[in-house]
XYZ file of C-alpha atoms in Angstrom:
173
model
C -13.254 -50.360 55.794
C -9.622 -49.370 55.561
C -9.295 -51.393 52.367
C -12.302 -49.678 50.812
C -11.016 -46.244 51.791
C -7.566 -47.081 50.436
C -9.078 -48.481 47.288
C -11.310 -45.374 46.803
C -8.344 -43.089 47.479
C -6.258 -44.990 44.923
C -9.032 -44.786 42.312
C -9.491 -41.092 43.070
C -5.747 -40.433 42.633
C -5.670 -42.383 39.349
C -8.722 -40.494 38.029
C -7.221 -37.177 39.153
C -3.921 -37.992 37.434
C -5.818 -39.005 34.278
C -7.853 -35.751 34.313
C -4.708 -33.656 34.858
C -2.801 -35.434 32.070
C -5.778 -35.155 29.703
C -6.127 -31.436 30.544
C -2.436 -30.907 29.864
C -2.684 -32.723 26.523
C -5.760 -30.667 25.557
C -3.995 -27.456 26.596
C -0.954 -28.318 24.442
C -3.167 -29.220 21.468
C -5.170 -25.999 21.816
C -2.043 -23.846 22.067
C -0.469 -25.610 19.103
C -3.660 -25.106 17.045
C -3.785 -21.424 18.024
C -0.115 -21.020 17.124
C -0.637 -22.689 13.734
C -3.736 -20.608 12.980
C -1.901 -17.415 13.983
C 1.029 -18.289 11.738
C -1.332 -19.059 8.847
C -3.192 -15.787 9.359
C 0.079 -13.842 9.553
C 1.300 -15.469 6.349
C -1.999 -14.723 4.605
C -1.925 -11.075 5.750
C 1.687 -10.734 4.641
C 0.800 -12.049 1.178
C -2.230 -9.728 0.982
C -0.181 -6.688 1.965
C 2.578 -7.642 -0.476
C -0.043 -8.081 -3.194
C -1.506 -4.639 -2.409
C 1.937 -3.027 -2.601
C 2.717 -4.846 -5.843
C -0.595 -3.653 -7.288
C 0.048 -0.075 -6.176
C 3.575 -0.205 -7.580
C 2.143 -1.449 -10.880
C -0.458 1.329 -10.918
C 2.222 3.964 -10.308
C 4.448 2.480 -13.007
C 1.490 2.439 -15.364
C 0.726 6.078 -14.522
C 4.332 6.918 -15.345
C 4.018 5.001 -18.598
C 0.828 6.866 -19.506
C 2.570 10.185 -19.079
C 5.758 9.166 -20.879
C 3.777 7.912 -23.876
C 1.446 10.912 -24.105
C 3.732 13.088 -26.280
C 4.009 10.240 -28.793
C 0.418 8.974 -28.657
C -1.480 12.256 -28.354
C -0.639 14.492 -31.296
C -1.767 17.722 -29.601
C -0.062 17.175 -26.237
C 3.301 18.807 -26.986
C 1.682 21.902 -28.492
C -1.023 22.205 -25.822
C -0.850 24.803 -23.087
C -0.472 23.755 -19.445
C -4.217 23.549 -18.734
C -4.830 21.439 -21.828
C -1.953 19.122 -20.886
C -3.390 18.848 -17.382
C -6.777 17.925 -18.823
C -5.262 15.271 -21.124
C -3.219 13.690 -18.309
C -6.124 13.931 -15.865
C -8.462 12.140 -18.252
C -6.019 9.270 -18.912
C -4.919 8.788 -15.304
C -8.516 9.118 -14.018
C -9.469 6.087 -16.128
C -6.641 4.185 -14.422
C -7.730 5.331 -10.952
C -11.348 4.363 -11.643
C -10.296 0.802 -12.413
C -8.874 0.279 -8.894
C -11.316 0.444 -6.009
C -8.838 1.424 -3.290
C -7.263 4.352 -5.140
C -8.725 7.800 -4.698
C -6.287 9.869 -6.766
C -2.835 9.990 -8.321
C -0.893 13.246 -8.256
C 2.246 14.141 -10.186
C 4.376 16.413 -7.966
C 7.602 18.063 -9.096
C 10.779 18.229 -6.984
C 9.713 21.612 -5.593
C 6.400 20.271 -4.277
C 4.194 21.791 -6.986
C 1.255 19.751 -8.272
C 1.889 19.307 -11.983
C -0.847 16.828 -12.942
C -3.579 14.972 -11.084
C -6.151 12.293 -11.821
C -8.637 14.763 -10.342
C -9.497 17.707 -12.510
C -7.332 20.051 -10.439
C -6.072 22.829 -12.656
C -5.017 25.321 -10.012
C -1.589 25.821 -8.497
C -1.233 23.599 -5.454
C 1.917 23.159 -3.424
C 2.650 20.306 -1.049
C 6.123 21.663 -0.296
C 5.225 22.467 3.315
C 3.602 19.108 4.075
C 5.465 16.678 6.356
C 5.431 13.753 3.894
C 6.964 15.927 1.173
C 9.555 17.428 3.520
C 10.590 13.933 4.565
C 11.066 12.936 0.924
C 12.814 16.185 0.024
C 15.313 15.694 2.854
C 16.042 12.144 1.700
C 19.079 12.291 -0.612
C 17.791 9.628 -2.994
C 14.590 11.620 -3.646
C 15.959 15.148 -3.667
C 16.065 15.909 -7.419
C 13.412 13.567 -8.659
C 9.784 13.679 -9.610
C 7.176 12.120 -7.310
C 3.949 10.310 -8.079
C 1.622 10.536 -5.108
C -1.137 7.963 -4.704
C -3.922 8.523 -2.175
C -6.016 5.553 -1.116
C -9.663 5.591 -0.086
C -9.446 3.153 2.798
C -6.227 4.185 4.494
C -4.721 7.438 5.572
C -1.336 8.015 4.092
C 0.407 8.544 0.837
C 2.516 6.189 -1.208
C 5.226 7.879 -3.194
C 7.255 6.614 -6.091
C 10.068 8.585 -7.587
C 11.042 8.687 -11.242
C 14.334 10.195 -12.382
C 13.875 13.075 -14.770
C 10.296 12.194 -15.626
C 9.702 15.751 -16.793
C 12.960 16.297 -18.600
C 13.155 18.514 -21.681
C 12.893 15.631 -24.149
C 9.640 14.329 -22.654
C 7.458 17.450 -22.637
């Protein structure tokens, strides 16, 4: 009887050790898989975010290009009054905005916070000078005397700004 009990106890200990070792191996495999999947997801999200920022940067650069080329491409732009210029810019930039699903509007804001042009048909005087995002930019030395393109997205709160040195200098308008 003692031999059977000893034998059963030995088998039980061996099975218990096997179960514990197998559980430990499974735990390590599961944690390693979770770690790998998390790293892959993080890398994919990083690439997606970088792609979104690259696309937005391209859109803002293209908006700048549209405006810079307007005096040369649109024969009536230089001689047009402010409202007509606003309409011309609005029409061109609106077509750009409509081609990107996440973008709601692009605004051209001067260094004093005044809305100069917008992809929306906004032809009234609007100032963003008192808004926190503009104040933050205005207080930043590298943005102080520059023109700002403001891009508002549909899906996210917040504004992405890009500055362009002397975009509205005398030789452009």
